[in-house]
CSV table of C-alpha atoms and ligand atoms in Angstrom, one decimal:
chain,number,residue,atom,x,y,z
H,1,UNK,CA,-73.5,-63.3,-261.5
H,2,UNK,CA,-72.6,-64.3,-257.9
H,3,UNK,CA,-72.4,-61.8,-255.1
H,4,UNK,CA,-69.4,-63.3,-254.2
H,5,UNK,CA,-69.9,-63.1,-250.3
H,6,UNK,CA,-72.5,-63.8,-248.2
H,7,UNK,CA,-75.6,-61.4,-248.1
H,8,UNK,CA,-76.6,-59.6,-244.9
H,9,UNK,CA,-79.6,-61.2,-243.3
H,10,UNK,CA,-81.7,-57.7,-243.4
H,11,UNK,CA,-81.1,-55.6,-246.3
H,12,UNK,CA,-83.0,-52.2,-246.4
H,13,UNK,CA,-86.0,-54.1,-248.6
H,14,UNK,CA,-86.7,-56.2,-245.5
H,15,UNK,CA,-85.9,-53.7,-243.0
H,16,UNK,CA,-88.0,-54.2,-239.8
H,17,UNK,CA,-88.1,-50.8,-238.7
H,18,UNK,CA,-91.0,-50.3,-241.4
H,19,UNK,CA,-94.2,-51.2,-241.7
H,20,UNK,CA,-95.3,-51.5,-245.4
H,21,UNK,CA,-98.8,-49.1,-246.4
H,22,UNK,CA,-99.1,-49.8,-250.1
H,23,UNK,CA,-96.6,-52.5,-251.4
H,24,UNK,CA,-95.3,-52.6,-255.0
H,25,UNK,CA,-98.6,-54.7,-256.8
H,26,UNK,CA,-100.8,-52.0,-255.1
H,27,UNK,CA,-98.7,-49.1,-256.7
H,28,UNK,CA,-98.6,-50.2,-259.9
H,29,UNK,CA,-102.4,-50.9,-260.1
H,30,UNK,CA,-103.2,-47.9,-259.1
H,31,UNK,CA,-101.1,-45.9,-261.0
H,32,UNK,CA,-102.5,-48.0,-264.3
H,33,UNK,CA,-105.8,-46.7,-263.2
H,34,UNK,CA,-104.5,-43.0,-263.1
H,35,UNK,CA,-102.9,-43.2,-266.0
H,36,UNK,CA,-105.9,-44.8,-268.1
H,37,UNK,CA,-107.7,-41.7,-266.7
H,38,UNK,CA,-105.2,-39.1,-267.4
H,39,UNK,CA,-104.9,-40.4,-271.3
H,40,UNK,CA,-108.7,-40.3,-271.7
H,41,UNK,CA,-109.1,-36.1,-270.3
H,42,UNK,CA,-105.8,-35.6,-272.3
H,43,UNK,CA,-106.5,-37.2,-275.9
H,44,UNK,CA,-106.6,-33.1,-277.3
H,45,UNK,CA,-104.4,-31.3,-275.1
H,46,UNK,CA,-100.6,-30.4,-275.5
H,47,UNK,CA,-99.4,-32.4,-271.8
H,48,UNK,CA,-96.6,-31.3,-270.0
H,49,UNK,CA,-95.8,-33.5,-266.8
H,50,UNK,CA,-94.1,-31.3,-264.3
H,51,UNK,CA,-92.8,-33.4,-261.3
H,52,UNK,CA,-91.5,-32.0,-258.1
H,53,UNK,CA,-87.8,-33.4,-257.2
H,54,UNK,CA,-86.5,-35.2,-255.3
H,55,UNK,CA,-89.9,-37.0,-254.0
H,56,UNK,CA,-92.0,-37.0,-257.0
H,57,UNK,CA,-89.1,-38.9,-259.2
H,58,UNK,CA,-90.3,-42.6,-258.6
H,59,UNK,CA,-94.0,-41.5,-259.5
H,60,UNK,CA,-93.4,-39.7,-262.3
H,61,UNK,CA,-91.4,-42.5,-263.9
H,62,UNK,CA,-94.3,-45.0,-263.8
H,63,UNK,CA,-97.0,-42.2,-264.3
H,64,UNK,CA,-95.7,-41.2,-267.6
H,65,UNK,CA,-94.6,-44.5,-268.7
H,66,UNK,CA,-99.3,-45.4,-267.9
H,67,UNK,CA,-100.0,-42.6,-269.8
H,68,UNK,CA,-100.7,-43.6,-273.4
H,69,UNK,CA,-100.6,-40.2,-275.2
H,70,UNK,CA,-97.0,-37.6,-276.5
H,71,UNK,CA,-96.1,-35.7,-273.9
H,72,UNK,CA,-93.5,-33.7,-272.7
H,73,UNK,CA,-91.5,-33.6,-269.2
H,74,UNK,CA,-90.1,-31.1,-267.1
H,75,UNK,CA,-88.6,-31.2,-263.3
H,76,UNK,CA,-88.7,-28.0,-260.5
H,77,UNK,CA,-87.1,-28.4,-257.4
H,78,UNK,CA,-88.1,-26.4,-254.2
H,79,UNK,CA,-87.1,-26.3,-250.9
H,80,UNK,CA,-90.0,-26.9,-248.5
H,81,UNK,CA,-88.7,-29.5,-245.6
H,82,UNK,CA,-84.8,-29.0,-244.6
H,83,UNK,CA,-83.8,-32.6,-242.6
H,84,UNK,CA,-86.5,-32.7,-240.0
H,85,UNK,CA,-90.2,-33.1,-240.7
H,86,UNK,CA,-91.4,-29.8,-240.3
H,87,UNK,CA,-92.9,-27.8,-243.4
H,88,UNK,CA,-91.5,-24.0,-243.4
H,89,UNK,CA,-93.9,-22.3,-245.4
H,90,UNK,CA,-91.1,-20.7,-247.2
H,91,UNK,CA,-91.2,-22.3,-250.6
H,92,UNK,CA,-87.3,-21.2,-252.4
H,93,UNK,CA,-86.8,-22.5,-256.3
H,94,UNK,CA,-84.0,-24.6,-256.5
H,95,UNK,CA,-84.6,-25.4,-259.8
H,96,UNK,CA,-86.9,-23.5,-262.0
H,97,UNK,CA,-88.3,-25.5,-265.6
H,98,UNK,CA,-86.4,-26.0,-268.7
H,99,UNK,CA,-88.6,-24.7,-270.8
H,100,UNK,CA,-91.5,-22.3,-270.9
H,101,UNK,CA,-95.3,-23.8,-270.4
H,102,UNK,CA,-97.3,-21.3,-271.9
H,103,UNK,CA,-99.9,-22.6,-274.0
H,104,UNK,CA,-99.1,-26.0,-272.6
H,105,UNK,CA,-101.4,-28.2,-270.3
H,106,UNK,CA,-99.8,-28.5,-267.8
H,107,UNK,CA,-100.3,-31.1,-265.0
H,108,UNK,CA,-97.6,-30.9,-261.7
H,109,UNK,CA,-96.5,-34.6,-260.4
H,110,UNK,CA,-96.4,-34.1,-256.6
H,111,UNK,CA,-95.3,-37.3,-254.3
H,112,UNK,CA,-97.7,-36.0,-251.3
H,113,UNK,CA,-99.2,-33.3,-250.2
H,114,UNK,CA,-99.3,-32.9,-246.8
H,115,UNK,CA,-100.2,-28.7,-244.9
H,116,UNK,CA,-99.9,-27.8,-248.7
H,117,UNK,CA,-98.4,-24.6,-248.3
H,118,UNK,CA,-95.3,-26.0,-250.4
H,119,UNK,CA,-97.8,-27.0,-253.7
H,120,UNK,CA,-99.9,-23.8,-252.9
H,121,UNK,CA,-96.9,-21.5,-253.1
H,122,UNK,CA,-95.5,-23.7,-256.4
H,123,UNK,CA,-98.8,-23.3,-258.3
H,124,UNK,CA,-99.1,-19.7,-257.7
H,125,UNK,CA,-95.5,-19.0,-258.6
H,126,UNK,CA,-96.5,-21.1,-262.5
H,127,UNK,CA,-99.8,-19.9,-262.8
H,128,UNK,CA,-98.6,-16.7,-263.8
H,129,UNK,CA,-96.8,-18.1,-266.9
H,130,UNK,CA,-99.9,-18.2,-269.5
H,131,UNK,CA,-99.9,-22.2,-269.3
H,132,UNK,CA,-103.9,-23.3,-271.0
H,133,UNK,CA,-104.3,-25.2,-267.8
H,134,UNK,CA,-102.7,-26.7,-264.5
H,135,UNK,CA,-103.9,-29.8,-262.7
H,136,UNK,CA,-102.4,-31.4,-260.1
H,137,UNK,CA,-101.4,-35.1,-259.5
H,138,UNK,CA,-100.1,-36.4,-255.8
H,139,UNK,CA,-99.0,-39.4,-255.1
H,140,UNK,CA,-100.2,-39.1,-251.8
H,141,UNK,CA,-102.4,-36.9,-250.0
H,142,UNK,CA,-102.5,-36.9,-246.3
H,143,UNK,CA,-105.4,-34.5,-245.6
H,144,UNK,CA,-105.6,-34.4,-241.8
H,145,UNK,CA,-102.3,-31.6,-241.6
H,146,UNK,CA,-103.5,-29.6,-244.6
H,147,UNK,CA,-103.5,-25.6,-244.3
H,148,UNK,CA,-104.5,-24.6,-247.7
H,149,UNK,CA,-108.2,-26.3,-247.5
H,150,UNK,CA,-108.9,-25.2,-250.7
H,151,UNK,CA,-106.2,-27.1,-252.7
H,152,UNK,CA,-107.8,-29.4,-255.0
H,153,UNK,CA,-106.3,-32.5,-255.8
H,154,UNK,CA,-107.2,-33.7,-259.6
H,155,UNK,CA,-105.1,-37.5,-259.5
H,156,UNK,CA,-104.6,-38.8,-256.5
H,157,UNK,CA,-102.9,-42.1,-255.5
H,158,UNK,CA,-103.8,-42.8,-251.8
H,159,UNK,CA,-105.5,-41.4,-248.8
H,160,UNK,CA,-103.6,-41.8,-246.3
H,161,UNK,CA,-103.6,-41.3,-242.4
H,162,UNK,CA,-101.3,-38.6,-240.5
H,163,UNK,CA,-98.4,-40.4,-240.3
H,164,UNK,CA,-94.6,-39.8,-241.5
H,165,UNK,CA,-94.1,-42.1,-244.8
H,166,UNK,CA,-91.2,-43.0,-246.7
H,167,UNK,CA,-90.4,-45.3,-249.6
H,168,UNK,CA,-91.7,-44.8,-253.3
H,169,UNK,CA,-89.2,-41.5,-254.0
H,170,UNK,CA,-90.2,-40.2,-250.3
H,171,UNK,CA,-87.4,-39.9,-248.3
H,172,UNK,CA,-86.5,-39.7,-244.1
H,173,UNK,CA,-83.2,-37.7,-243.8
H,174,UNK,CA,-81.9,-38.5,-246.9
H,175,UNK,CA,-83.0,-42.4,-247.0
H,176,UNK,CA,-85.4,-44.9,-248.2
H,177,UNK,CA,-86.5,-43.2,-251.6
H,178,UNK,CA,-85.6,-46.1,-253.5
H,179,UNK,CA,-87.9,-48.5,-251.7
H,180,UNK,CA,-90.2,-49.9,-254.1
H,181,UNK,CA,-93.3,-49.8,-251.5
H,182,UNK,CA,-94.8,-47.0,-249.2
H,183,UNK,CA,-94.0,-47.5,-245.3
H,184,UNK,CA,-94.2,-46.0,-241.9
H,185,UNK,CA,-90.6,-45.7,-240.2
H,186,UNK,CA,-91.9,-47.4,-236.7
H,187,UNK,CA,-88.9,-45.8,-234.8
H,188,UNK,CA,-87.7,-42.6,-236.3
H,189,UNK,CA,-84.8,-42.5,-233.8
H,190,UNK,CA,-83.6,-45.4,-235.4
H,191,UNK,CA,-83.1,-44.0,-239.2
Y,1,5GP,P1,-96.5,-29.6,-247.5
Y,1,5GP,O1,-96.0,-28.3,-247.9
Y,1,5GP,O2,-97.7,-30.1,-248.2
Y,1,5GP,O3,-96.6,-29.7,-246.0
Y,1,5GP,O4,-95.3,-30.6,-247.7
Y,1,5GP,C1,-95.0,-31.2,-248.9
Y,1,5GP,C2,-93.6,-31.8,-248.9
Y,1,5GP,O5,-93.3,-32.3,-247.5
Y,1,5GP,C3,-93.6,-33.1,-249.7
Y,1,5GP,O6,-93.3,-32.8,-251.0
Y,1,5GP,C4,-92.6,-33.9,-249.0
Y,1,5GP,O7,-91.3,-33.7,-249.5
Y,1,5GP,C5,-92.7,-33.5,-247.5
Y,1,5GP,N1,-93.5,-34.4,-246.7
Y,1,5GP,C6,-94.8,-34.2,-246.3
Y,1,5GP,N2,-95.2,-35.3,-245.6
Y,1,5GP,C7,-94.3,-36.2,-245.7
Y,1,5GP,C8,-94.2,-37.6,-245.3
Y,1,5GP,O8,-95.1,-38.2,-244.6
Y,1,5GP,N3,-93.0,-38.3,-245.6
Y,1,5GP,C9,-92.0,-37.7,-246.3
Y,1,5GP,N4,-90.9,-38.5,-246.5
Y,1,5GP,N5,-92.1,-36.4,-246.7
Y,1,5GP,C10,-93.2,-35.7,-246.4
């Protein structure tokens, strides 16, 4: 099919204003590698993946799709950052499950954890709903901000240093989730 006109020289894929962290091949491996892991601890357990929207929505289409077992899927969605980059504390359910996890094992599909008051406050609020277990997967964990020290991370992705991110289902204002590789936004006045 032809586009018809002529294509802009810089489209947001090749957008200059990012530098790349983790591009597309490097995803993809490692989320094969998390997925081989998470079919082998879940070969006798009833799963139920639990992603976090918007952010976790990229992730937890290719983490399901590397996990080689039945399994179920459910979404929440909480507020935690409004536009800026600031985390609130103040975790409010936008969207609570569909269905009820007790007795399931449950493990919650996080795109990155950052202070990790928002995951802290979201496991609290489901570990009162007689689920068999809960483990937690991130994407991402930047671990130089975090506030809840004791949050353990059972699957993560990447390490990564303390700096804003977007791409991969992350998002700056509203923009970039669809970008098929992690990236720093060089000038965030620019977005
Ligand atoms: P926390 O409560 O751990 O500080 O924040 C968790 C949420 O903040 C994430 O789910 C994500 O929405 C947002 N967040 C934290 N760090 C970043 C980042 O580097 N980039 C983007 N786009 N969002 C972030």
């Amino acid at each position: 099919m032809s586009a018809g006109s002529s294509a802009a020289a810089t489209t947001e894929f090749t957008n200059p204003n990012l530098e790349v962290l983790f591009n597309a091949g490097q995803i993809s491996e490692r989320i094969a590698e998390l997925g081989a892991q998470i079919t082998e601890e879940y070969s006798d357990k009833e799963l139920v993946l639990v992603g976090v929207l918007k952010g976790s929505c990229v992730f937890m289409a290719d983490l399901m799709r590397a996990i080689d077992l039945p399994l179920t899927i459910d979404f929440m969605a909480v507020s935690s950052y409004k536009d800026g980059t600031q985390s609130s504390g103040d975790v409010e359910i936008l969207k609570d499950l569909s269905n009820p996890i007790r007795d399931k094992d449950v493990i919650v599909v996080e795109d990155i954890v950052d202070t990790g008051l928002t995951l802290s406050r979201l496991l609290e609020i489901l570990g009162s709903r007689g689920a068999r277990s809960i483990r937690l997967a991130s994407f991402l964990d930047k671990p130089e901000p975090r506030i809840k020290k004791e949050l353990k991370i059972d699957y993560t992705g990447f390490v990564i240093p303390n700096r804003f991110v977007v791409g991969y289902g992350l998002d700056a204002a509203s923009r970039y989730r669809n970008l098929p590789f992690i990236a720093v936004v060089k000038d965030p006045s620019a977005v």
